[in-house]
CSV table of C-alpha atoms in Angstrom, one decimal:
chain,number,residue,atom,x,y,z
A,1,MET,CA,0.0,0.0,0.0
A,2,PRO,CA,1.4,3.5,-0.9
A,3,ASN,CA,1.9,5.9,2.0
A,4,MET,CA,-0.1,9.0,1.3
A,5,SER,CA,1.0,10.9,4.4
A,6,LEU,CA,1.7,14.6,3.7
A,7,GLU,CA,4.7,14.6,6.0
A,8,LYS,CA,8.1,13.0,5.8
A,9,ASN,CA,9.1,10.4,8.4
A,10,LYS,CA,11.0,12.4,11.0
A,11,MET,CA,14.6,11.5,11.6
A,12,ALA,CA,15.9,11.1,15.1
A,13,GLU,CA,18.4,13.7,16.3
A,14,GLN,CA,20.5,14.4,19.4
A,15,ALA,CA,18.7,16.8,21.7
A,16,PRO,CA,19.9,20.4,21.1
A,17,GLU,CA,21.1,20.9,24.7
A,18,VAL,CA,23.1,17.7,24.5
A,19,ARG,CA,24.6,18.0,21.0
A,20,ASN,CA,25.8,21.6,21.4
A,21,LYS,CA,28.4,20.3,23.8
A,22,ASN,CA,29.8,17.4,21.6
A,23,PHE,CA,31.0,16.8,18.1
A,24,ASP,CA,29.0,13.6,17.5
A,25,GLU,CA,26.7,13.5,14.5
A,26,VAL,CA,23.4,15.4,15.1
A,27,ALA,CA,21.1,13.4,12.8
A,28,LEU,CA,20.8,9.7,13.7
A,29,GLY,CA,19.3,8.3,10.5
A,30,TYR,CA,16.2,6.3,9.7
A,31,THR,CA,15.4,2.8,11.0
A,32,GLU,CA,14.6,0.1,8.4
A,33,GLU,CA,10.9,0.5,9.1
A,34,GLN,CA,11.1,4.3,8.6
A,35,ALA,CA,13.0,3.9,5.4
A,36,ILE,CA,10.5,1.5,3.9
A,37,ASP,CA,7.6,3.6,5.0
A,38,GLU,CA,9.1,6.8,3.6
A,39,ALA,CA,9.9,5.0,0.3
A,40,LYS,CA,6.3,4.1,-0.1
A,41,ARG,CA,5.5,7.8,-0.3
A,42,CYS,CA,7.1,7.9,-3.7
A,43,LEU,CA,4.6,7.9,-6.6
A,44,ASN,CA,7.3,6.5,-9.0
A,45,CYS,CA,6.4,9.2,-11.6
A,46,LYS,CA,7.1,8.1,-15.2
A,47,ASN,CA,8.7,11.4,-16.1
A,48,LYS,CA,11.0,11.4,-13.0
A,49,PRO,CA,11.0,15.1,-12.2
A,50,CYS,CA,13.2,14.5,-9.2
A,51,VAL,CA,16.0,13.3,-11.5
A,52,THR,CA,16.1,16.6,-13.3
A,53,GLY,CA,17.1,18.2,-10.0
A,54,CYS,CA,20.0,15.9,-9.4
A,55,PRO,CA,23.4,17.1,-10.7
A,56,VAL,CA,24.7,13.5,-11.1
A,57,GLN,CA,21.4,12.1,-12.4
A,58,ILE,CA,20.7,9.3,-9.9
A,59,ASP,CA,17.7,7.2,-11.0
A,60,ILE,CA,15.9,8.3,-7.8
A,61,PRO,CA,12.5,6.6,-8.4
A,62,ALA,CA,14.3,3.3,-9.2
A,63,PHE,CA,16.4,3.2,-6.0
A,64,ILE,CA,13.4,4.3,-3.9
A,65,ALA,CA,11.3,1.5,-5.4
A,66,GLU,CA,13.9,-1.0,-4.2
A,67,VAL,CA,13.9,0.5,-0.7
A,68,ALA,CA,10.1,0.2,-0.6
A,69,GLU,CA,10.5,-3.6,-1.2
A,70,GLY,CA,13.3,-3.9,1.3
A,71,ARG,CA,16.0,-4.6,-1.4
A,72,PHE,CA,18.6,-2.2,0.0
A,73,GLU,CA,21.6,-3.6,-1.7
A,74,GLU,CA,19.9,-3.3,-5.1
A,75,ALA,CA,19.0,0.3,-4.2
A,76,TYR,CA,22.7,0.9,-3.4
A,77,LYS,CA,23.8,-0.5,-6.8
A,78,ILE,CA,21.4,1.9,-8.6
A,79,ILE,CA,22.8,4.9,-6.7
A,80,ALA,CA,26.4,3.8,-7.1
A,81,LYS,CA,26.0,3.9,-10.9
A,82,SER,CA,25.8,7.7,-10.7
A,83,SER,CA,27.3,8.7,-7.4
A,84,SER,CA,30.7,7.9,-5.9
A,85,LEU,CA,29.8,9.4,-2.5
A,86,PRO,CA,26.3,8.4,-1.6
A,87,ALA,CA,26.8,8.4,2.2
A,88,VAL,CA,28.3,11.9,1.9
A,89,CYS,CA,25.6,13.3,-0.4
A,90,GLY,CA,22.8,11.9,1.7
A,91,ARG,CA,24.0,14.1,4.5
A,92,VAL,CA,25.2,17.4,3.0
A,93,CYS,CA,23.4,17.9,-0.3
A,94,PRO,CA,20.9,20.7,-0.4
A,95,GLN,CA,18.1,18.3,-1.5
A,96,GLU,CA,15.5,20.9,-0.7
A,97,HIS,CA,16.8,23.0,-3.6
A,98,GLN,CA,17.6,20.1,-5.9
A,99,CYS,CA,15.9,16.7,-6.2
A,100,GLU,CA,13.3,17.2,-3.5
A,101,SER,CA,12.3,20.6,-4.9
A,102,LYS,CA,11.0,18.8,-8.0
A,103,CYS,CA,9.1,16.0,-6.1
A,104,VAL,CA,5.4,15.9,-7.0
A,105,ARG,CA,4.6,15.1,-3.4
A,106,GLY,CA,5.8,18.5,-2.4
A,107,ILE,CA,2.9,20.2,-4.2
A,108,LYS,CA,0.5,19.2,-1.4
A,109,GLY,CA,2.7,18.5,1.6
A,110,GLU,CA,6.3,17.6,2.1
A,111,PRO,CA,8.4,16.0,-0.7
A,112,VAL,CA,9.7,12.4,-0.3
A,113,ALA,CA,12.8,12.5,1.9
A,114,ILE,CA,15.2,11.5,-0.9
A,115,GLY,CA,18.4,12.5,0.9
A,116,ARG,CA,17.5,10.6,4.1
A,117,LEU,CA,16.8,7.5,2.0
A,118,GLU,CA,20.1,7.8,0.1
A,119,ARG,CA,21.9,8.1,3.5
A,120,TYR,CA,20.1,5.1,4.9
A,121,VAL,CA,20.9,2.9,1.8
A,122,ALA,CA,24.6,4.0,1.8
A,123,ASP,CA,25.1,3.6,5.5
A,124,ARG,CA,23.5,0.1,5.4
A,125,HIS,CA,25.7,-0.9,2.5
A,126,ASN,CA,28.8,0.4,4.3
A,127,ALA,CA,27.9,-1.4,7.5
A,128,GLU,CA,27.4,-4.8,6.0
A,129,ALA,CA,30.1,-7.2,4.7
A,130,HIS,CA,30.5,-7.3,1.0
A,131,THR,CA,32.6,-9.1,-1.6
A,132,GLU,CA,35.8,-7.3,-2.7
A,133,VAL,CA,35.4,-4.7,-5.4
A,134,GLU,CA,36.6,-6.1,-8.7
A,135,LYS,CA,39.2,-3.8,-10.2
A,136,PRO,CA,38.4,-2.9,-13.8
A,137,VAL,CA,40.8,-4.2,-16.5
A,138,SER,CA,43.5,-1.6,-17.1
A,139,ASN,CA,43.4,0.2,-20.5
A,140,GLY,CA,47.1,1.2,-20.1
A,141,HIS,CA,46.5,5.0,-19.9
A,142,LYS,CA,47.2,7.4,-17.0
A,143,ALA,CA,45.2,10.4,-15.7
A,144,ALA,CA,46.2,12.8,-12.9
A,145,ILE,CA,43.7,14.4,-10.5
A,146,ILE,CA,44.8,17.6,-8.6
A,147,GLY,CA,43.0,17.9,-5.3
A,148,SER,CA,40.9,15.3,-3.5
A,149,GLY,CA,37.6,17.1,-2.8
A,150,PRO,CA,34.2,16.0,-4.2
A,151,SER,CA,34.8,17.0,-7.8
A,152,SER,CA,38.1,15.2,-7.9
A,153,LEU,CA,36.8,12.0,-6.2
A,154,ALA,CA,33.9,11.8,-8.6
A,155,CYS,CA,36.2,12.3,-11.6
A,156,ALA,CA,38.7,9.7,-10.2
A,157,GLY,CA,36.0,7.2,-9.5
A,158,ASP,CA,34.5,7.3,-13.0
A,159,LEU,CA,37.9,7.2,-14.7
A,160,ALA,CA,39.0,4.2,-12.6
A,161,LYS,CA,35.8,2.3,-13.5
A,162,MET,CA,36.8,2.9,-17.2
A,163,GLY,CA,40.1,1.2,-16.6
A,164,TYR,CA,42.4,4.3,-16.3
A,165,ASP,CA,45.4,4.4,-14.1
A,166,VAL,CA,44.4,7.3,-11.8
A,167,THR,CA,46.5,9.1,-9.3
A,168,ILE,CA,45.2,11.9,-7.0
A,169,PHE,CA,47.6,14.5,-5.8
A,170,GLU,CA,46.6,16.1,-2.5
A,171,ALA,CA,48.4,19.0,-0.7
A,172,LEU,CA,47.3,18.0,2.8
A,173,HIS,CA,48.1,14.9,4.8
A,174,LEU,CA,44.6,13.5,4.5
A,175,ALA,CA,42.4,13.1,1.4
A,176,GLY,CA,38.9,14.4,1.1
A,177,GLY,CA,39.3,18.1,0.5
A,178,VAL,CA,36.4,20.2,2.0
A,179,LEU,CA,34.8,16.9,3.1
A,180,SER,CA,37.7,16.4,5.5
A,181,TYR,CA,38.7,19.9,6.5
A,182,GLY,CA,35.6,22.0,6.0
A,183,ILE,CA,32.4,20.2,7.1
A,184,PRO,CA,32.3,19.5,10.9
A,185,GLU,CA,32.1,16.0,12.3
A,186,PHE,CA,28.6,16.6,13.7
A,187,ARG,CA,27.3,17.0,10.1
A,188,LEU,CA,29.6,14.6,8.3
A,189,PRO,CA,31.6,12.0,10.3
A,190,LYS,CA,35.1,11.7,8.9
A,191,SER,CA,35.0,8.0,9.2
A,192,ILE,CA,32.3,8.0,6.4
A,193,VAL,CA,34.5,10.2,4.2
A,194,GLN,CA,37.4,7.9,4.6
A,195,GLN,CA,35.3,4.8,4.0
A,196,GLU,CA,34.1,6.3,0.7
A,197,ILE,CA,37.7,7.1,-0.2
A,198,GLU,CA,38.7,3.5,0.6
A,199,GLY,CA,36.1,2.4,-1.9
A,200,LEU,CA,37.9,4.4,-4.6
A,201,LYS,CA,41.3,2.9,-3.6
A,202,ALA,CA,39.7,-0.5,-4.0
A,203,LEU,CA,39.0,0.4,-7.7
A,204,GLY,CA,42.8,1.1,-8.0
A,205,VAL,CA,42.9,4.9,-7.5
A,206,LYS,CA,46.2,5.9,-6.0
A,207,ILE,CA,46.4,8.9,-3.6
A,208,GLU,CA,49.6,10.9,-3.0
A,209,THR,CA,49.2,13.2,0.0
A,210,ASN,CA,51.5,16.0,1.0
A,211,THR,CA,52.0,16.9,-2.6
A,212,VAL,CA,51.5,20.6,-3.5
A,213,VAL,CA,51.0,20.7,-7.2
A,214,GLY,CA,52.7,24.0,-8.3
A,215,ARG,CA,55.4,23.5,-5.7
A,216,THR,CA,56.3,19.8,-5.3
A,217,VAL,CA,55.5,19.1,-9.0
A,218,SER,CA,53.8,21.1,-11.7
A,219,ILE,CA,51.1,20.1,-14.1
A,220,ASP,CA,53.5,20.6,-17.0
A,221,GLU,CA,55.9,18.1,-15.4
A,222,LEU,CA,53.1,15.6,-14.8
A,223,MET,CA,52.2,15.7,-18.5
A,224,GLU,CA,55.6,16.1,-20.1
A,225,GLU,CA,57.8,14.0,-17.8
A,226,GLU,CA,55.5,11.6,-15.8
A,227,GLY,CA,53.4,10.3,-18.6
A,228,PHE,CA,49.9,11.5,-17.5
A,229,GLU,CA,47.9,12.0,-20.7
A,230,SER,CA,45.2,14.1,-19.1
A,231,VAL,CA,44.8,16.1,-15.9
A,232,PHE,CA,41.8,17.2,-13.9
A,233,ILE,CA,42.1,20.2,-11.6
A,234,GLY,CA,39.7,20.0,-8.7
A,235,THR,CA,41.5,22.2,-6.2
A,236,GLY,CA,38.5,24.0,-4.8
A,237,ALA,CA,38.2,27.5,-3.6
A,238,GLY,CA,40.2,27.6,-0.3
A,239,LEU,CA,41.6,31.1,-0.3
A,240,PRO,CA,39.6,33.1,2.3
A,241,ARG,CA,38.3,36.6,1.7
A,242,PHE,CA,38.4,39.4,4.3
A,243,MET,CA,36.6,42.7,4.7
A,244,ASN,CA,39.7,44.8,5.0
A,245,ILE,CA,38.4,46.6,8.1
A,246,LYS,CA,40.4,48.0,11.0
A,247,GLY,CA,41.4,45.3,13.5
A,248,GLU,CA,41.1,42.3,11.1
A,249,ASN,CA,44.7,41.3,11.9
A,250,LEU,CA,44.2,41.1,15.7
A,251,ASN,CA,44.9,38.0,17.7
A,252,GLY,CA,41.6,36.0,17.9
A,253,VAL,CA,40.5,36.8,14.3
A,254,TYR,CA,40.2,33.7,12.1
A,255,SER,CA,39.1,33.0,8.6
A,256,ALA,CA,36.3,30.3,8.7
A,257,ASN,CA,38.7,28.1,6.6
A,258,GLU,CA,41.4,28.2,9.2
A,259,PHE,CA,39.0,27.8,12.1
A,260,LEU,CA,37.2,24.8,10.6
A,261,THR,CA,40.4,23.2,9.2
A,262,ARG,CA,42.0,23.3,12.7
A,263,ILE,CA,38.9,21.7,14.2
A,264,ASN,CA,38.1,19.1,11.5
A,265,LEU,CA,41.5,18.1,10.2
A,266,MET,CA,43.6,18.7,13.3
A,267,LYS,CA,41.0,17.8,15.9
A,268,ALA,CA,41.6,21.1,17.8
A,269,TYR,CA,38.5,20.6,19.8
A,270,LYS,CA,40.0,17.6,21.7
A,271,SER,CA,41.6,18.3,25.1
A,272,ASP,CA,44.8,16.5,24.1
A,273,SER,CA,45.1,18.2,20.7
A,274,ALA,CA,48.6,19.3,19.6
A,275,THR,CA,47.0,22.4,18.0
A,276,PRO,CA,44.2,23.5,20.3
A,277,ILE,CA,41.9,26.4,19.4
A,278,ASN,CA,40.1,28.8,21.8
A,279,ALA,CA,36.9,30.5,20.8
A,280,GLY,CA,36.8,32.4,24.1
A,281,ALA,CA,33.7,33.2,26.1
A,282,LYS,CA,32.1,35.2,23.3
A,283,ALA,CA,32.5,34.5,19.6
A,284,VAL,CA,31.2,36.5,16.6
A,285,VAL,CA,30.8,34.9,13.1
A,286,VAL,CA,30.5,37.2,10.1
A,287,GLY,CA,28.5,35.8,7.2
A,288,GLY,CA,25.3,33.8,6.6
A,289,GLY,CA,26.1,30.7,4.5
A,290,ASN,CA,26.5,27.1,5.5
A,291,VAL,CA,30.2,27.7,6.3
A,292,ALA,CA,29.2,30.4,8.8
A,293,MET,CA,26.7,28.1,10.4
A,294,ASP,CA,29.4,25.4,10.7
A,295,ALA,CA,31.9,27.8,12.3
A,296,ALA,CA,29.3,29.1,14.7
A,297,ARG,CA,28.1,25.7,15.8
A,298,CYS,CA,31.7,24.6,16.3
A,299,ALA,CA,32.5,27.7,18.4
A,300,LYS,CA,29.4,26.9,20.5
A,301,ARG,CA,30.7,23.4,21.1
A,302,LEU,CA,33.9,24.9,22.3
A,303,GLY,CA,32.0,26.7,25.0
A,304,ALA,CA,31.5,30.2,23.5
A,305,ASP,CA,28.4,32.3,23.5
A,306,VAL,CA,28.0,32.8,19.7
A,307,THR,CA,26.5,35.6,17.6
A,308,ILE,CA,26.2,35.4,13.8
A,309,ILE,CA,26.3,38.9,12.1
A,310,TYR,CA,24.7,39.1,8.7
A,311,ARG,CA,24.1,42.3,6.7
A,312,ARG,CA,20.8,41.2,5.3
A,313,THR,CA,17.6,39.8,6.8
A,314,GLU,CA,16.9,36.2,7.8
A,315,LYS,CA,14.9,35.8,4.6
A,316,GLU,CA,18.0,36.4,2.4
A,317,LEU,CA,20.2,34.1,4.5
A,318,PRO,CA,21.9,31.7,2.0
A,319,ALA,CA,22.4,28.8,4.5
A,320,ARG,CA,20.3,25.7,4.3
A,321,ALA,CA,17.1,25.9,6.3
A,322,GLU,CA,18.1,22.7,8.2
A,323,GLU,CA,21.4,24.3,9.2
A,324,LEU,CA,19.7,27.5,10.3
A,325,GLU,CA,17.2,25.6,12.3
A,326,HIS,CA,19.9,23.5,14.0
A,327,ALA,CA,21.9,26.6,14.8
A,328,LYS,CA,18.9,28.3,16.4
A,329,GLU,CA,18.1,25.2,18.4
A,330,GLU,CA,21.6,25.0,19.7
A,331,GLY,CA,21.5,28.6,21.1
A,332,ILE,CA,23.3,30.5,18.3
A,333,LYS,CA,22.2,34.2,18.3
A,334,PHE,CA,21.7,36.3,15.2
A,335,ALA,CA,22.2,40.0,14.5
A,336,PHE,CA,20.6,40.7,11.1
A,337,LEU,CA,20.9,43.9,9.1
A,338,THR,CA,24.2,44.4,10.8
A,339,ASN,CA,27.6,45.0,9.2
A,340,PRO,CA,31.0,45.1,10.9
A,341,VAL,CA,33.1,48.2,10.4
A,342,GLU,CA,35.8,47.7,13.0
A,343,ILE,CA,37.2,45.1,15.4
A,344,THR,CA,38.5,46.7,18.6
A,345,SER,CA,41.4,45.3,20.7
A,346,THR,CA,42.4,44.8,24.3
A,347,GLU,CA,45.7,46.3,25.5
A,348,ASN,CA,47.5,43.1,24.7
A,349,GLY,CA,46.3,42.9,21.1
A,350,TRP,CA,43.5,40.5,21.3
A,351,VAL,CA,39.9,41.0,20.1
A,352,LYS,CA,37.7,43.0,22.4
A,353,SER,CA,34.6,43.8,20.4
A,354,VAL,CA,33.1,44.2,17.0
A,355,ILE,CA,31.6,47.6,16.1
A,356,CYS,CA,28.8,47.3,13.5
A,357,GLU,CA,26.8,49.6,11.4
A,358,LYS,CA,23.1,49.0,11.2
A,359,MET,CA,21.7,48.4,7.7
A,360,ARG,CA,18.5,48.6,5.8
A,361,LEU,CA,17.3,47.0,2.5
A,362,THR,CA,16.5,49.1,-0.5
A,363,GLU,CA,13.7,48.4,-2.9
A,364,PRO,CA,14.5,45.4,-5.2
A,365,ASP,CA,16.3,46.3,-8.5
A,366,GLU,CA,15.4,45.1,-11.9
A,367,ARG,CA,16.8,41.6,-11.0
A,368,GLY,CA,14.6,41.5,-7.9
A,369,ARG,CA,17.5,41.8,-5.5
A,370,ALA,CA,17.5,44.5,-2.8
A,371,ARG,CA,20.8,46.2,-1.8
A,372,THR,CA,21.9,46.9,1.7
A,373,VAL,CA,22.7,50.4,2.7
A,374,PRO,CA,23.9,51.8,6.1
A,375,ILE,CA,21.5,53.7,8.3
A,376,LYS,CA,23.5,56.9,9.0
A,377,GLY,CA,24.7,57.3,12.6
A,378,GLU,CA,23.3,53.9,13.8
A,379,PHE,CA,26.0,51.6,15.3
A,380,THR,CA,26.1,48.8,17.8
A,381,GLU,CA,29.0,47.1,19.6
A,382,ILE,CA,29.1,43.4,20.2
A,383,GLU,CA,31.6,42.0,22.7
A,384,ALA,CA,33.9,39.2,21.4
A,385,ASP,CA,37.0,37.3,22.3
A,386,CYS,CA,37.0,35.6,18.9
A,387,VAL,CA,35.9,36.8,15.4
A,388,ILE,CA,35.5,34.3,12.5
A,389,MET,CA,35.2,35.7,9.0
A,390,SER,CA,33.0,33.7,6.7
A,391,ILE,CA,32.3,36.0,3.8
A,392,GLY,CA,33.4,33.7,0.9
A,393,THR,CA,36.5,32.2,-0.7
A,394,SER,CA,38.3,32.1,-4.1
A,395,PRO,CA,40.6,29.7,-5.8
A,396,ASN,CA,44.2,29.6,-4.7
A,397,PRO,CA,46.4,31.3,-7.4
A,398,LEU,CA,49.2,28.6,-7.2
A,399,ILE,CA,47.9,26.4,-10.0
A,400,ARG,CA,47.2,29.2,-12.5
A,401,SER,CA,50.5,30.9,-11.8
A,402,THR,CA,52.6,27.7,-12.4
A,403,THR,CA,50.8,26.2,-15.4
A,404,LYS,CA,51.5,27.3,-18.9
A,405,GLY,CA,48.6,28.4,-21.1
A,406,LEU,CA,45.8,28.1,-18.4
A,407,ASP,CA,43.3,30.9,-18.8
A,408,THR,CA,41.5,32.2,-15.6
A,409,GLN,CA,38.8,34.6,-14.7
A,410,LYS,CA,39.7,38.0,-13.1
A,411,TRP,CA,38.5,36.7,-9.7
A,412,GLY,CA,40.7,33.6,-10.0
A,413,GLY,CA,38.4,30.8,-11.3
A,414,ILE,CA,39.8,28.6,-14.0
A,415,ILE,CA,38.0,29.1,-17.4
A,416,ALA,CA,36.5,25.8,-18.6
A,417,ASP,CA,33.7,24.8,-20.9
A,418,GLU,CA,30.7,22.7,-19.9
A,419,ASP,CA,32.7,19.5,-20.2
A,420,GLY,CA,35.5,20.9,-18.0
A,421,LEU,CA,38.0,21.5,-20.8
A,422,THR,CA,40.3,24.4,-20.1
A,423,SER,CA,42.4,26.5,-22.5
A,424,ARG,CA,45.2,23.9,-22.1
A,425,GLU,CA,44.9,20.7,-24.3
A,426,GLY,CA,44.3,17.7,-22.1
A,427,VAL,CA,43.7,19.7,-19.0
A,428,TYR,CA,40.2,19.8,-17.4
A,429,ALA,CA,38.8,21.5,-14.4
A,430,GLY,CA,35.6,21.5,-12.3
A,431,GLY,CA,34.0,22.2,-9.0
A,432,ASP,CA,34.8,25.3,-6.9
A,433,ALA,CA,38.1,25.9,-8.8
A,434,VAL,CA,35.9,26.9,-11.8
A,435,THR,CA,32.6,28.2,-10.3
A,436,GLY,CA,33.7,29.5,-6.9
A,437,ALA,CA,32.3,28.1,-3.7
A,438,ALA,CA,29.2,25.9,-4.4
A,439,THR,CA,27.8,22.6,-3.3
A,440,VAL,CA,29.3,19.2,-3.0
A,441,ILE,CA,26.9,17.6,-5.5
A,442,LEU,CA,27.4,20.3,-8.1
A,443,ALA,CA,31.2,19.7,-7.8
A,444,MET,CA,30.6,16.0,-8.2
A,445,GLY,CA,28.5,16.6,-11.3
A,446,ALA,CA,31.3,18.7,-12.8
A,447,GLY,CA,33.8,15.9,-12.0
A,448,LYS,CA,31.7,13.3,-13.7
A,449,LYS,CA,31.3,15.4,-16.9
A,450,ALA,CA,35.0,16.0,-17.0
A,451,ALA,CA,35.7,12.3,-16.6
A,452,ALA,CA,33.6,11.5,-19.7
A,453,ALA,CA,35.3,14.2,-21.7
A,454,MET,CA,38.8,13.1,-20.6
A,455,ASP,CA,37.9,9.5,-21.6
A,456,GLU,CA,36.9,10.7,-25.0
A,457,TYR,CA,40.0,12.9,-25.4
A,458,MET,CA,42.4,10.1,-24.4
A,459,ARG,CA,40.7,7.5,-26.5
A,460,ASN,CA,40.8,9.7,-29.6
A,461,LYS,CA,44.4,10.9,-28.9
A,462,ASN,CA,45.6,7.3,-28.8
A,463,LYS,CA,43.9,6.1,-32.0
């Protein structure tokens, strides 16, 4: 019998007053009964509108139909045809703006919980014993992947399945890119990321960490001296932006990238950490995206009283609704229509407070977007021991400055066509290195497109 409930099956979570003091995963996942019940809400539409909202084109109705029948491994196989990281995507993808936004059930009620079902299927697969992955037969050709974030992992996985000898070069000591250093443990446990990466290694993908391409080795050397026939650049957008206001260089001011990297990659939240971090008694986070929410929720777990400053209203906040809701539940405060103009200091050079200008929204312009303008003479001061800047990132200039013939945008992004081809023959790029900061699943979609194009290029080149 189909389930015609207008509401999704709720997913169990840690209580807010408990979880805001630990780094354990907040959402606890579905039970088998909940997963089957939720799957039965799917109408299995013939035109599959949900698939049009998926950047990697998972056959969503097909995998959900298998879940509804309790055939979880069959469901996993369907997802795995399109996605290299289902346990990751089930947790961090903005399904509400993608697949679930197209779901017919969402017209009168809530859409099917596609993300929660993907998570359940992937977790169940990962928890159960499985036969060894069969390595594809080698086709004798080599491809290099720069960076090990989601676009790179998707590209590497697809190329490996085609028989290519794939090597990933990662600058840090642990693979995963933003999945490892950017997204907190309570949203995405690192054991899950590493388990997904082990799956790629089982396909034959090699990963060389502590290798800074552009310093340790260049793309030119990889292609001209090391025999790599094609290269994919998936180095992300990890260069933080700042506001260039007075006091931004004080002790206690962090970029969100540094703050989250120290917590996620270096485990700075642990009492025995070799690189501890102190958010102080009061922390201020500047910005309104998912990264700002992550930084604020981490600072809360370090014991700080946290305020997020955002120059627009809550309505314009770019963070996922779920992340905003969780932040509010955990006691994060918000100061909307507020813009920092100065960070003041104590006598010993540490952060003391943030002076902010009050803002207002103008009437929407021809594109429907209102601008923010200051309200003359209206200021407020917020006490702080720590300030975390989360106002965006751009690609690191290292790759573009050390690679011959690679065209880039003025803001630093690599110029690539829809298949990822750059101005340099045989060199492809995708994800945040091309678009600027975006979502995990969009980066994966770019990686998959590039893998198909790289395959065609290498096959034609070797004819």
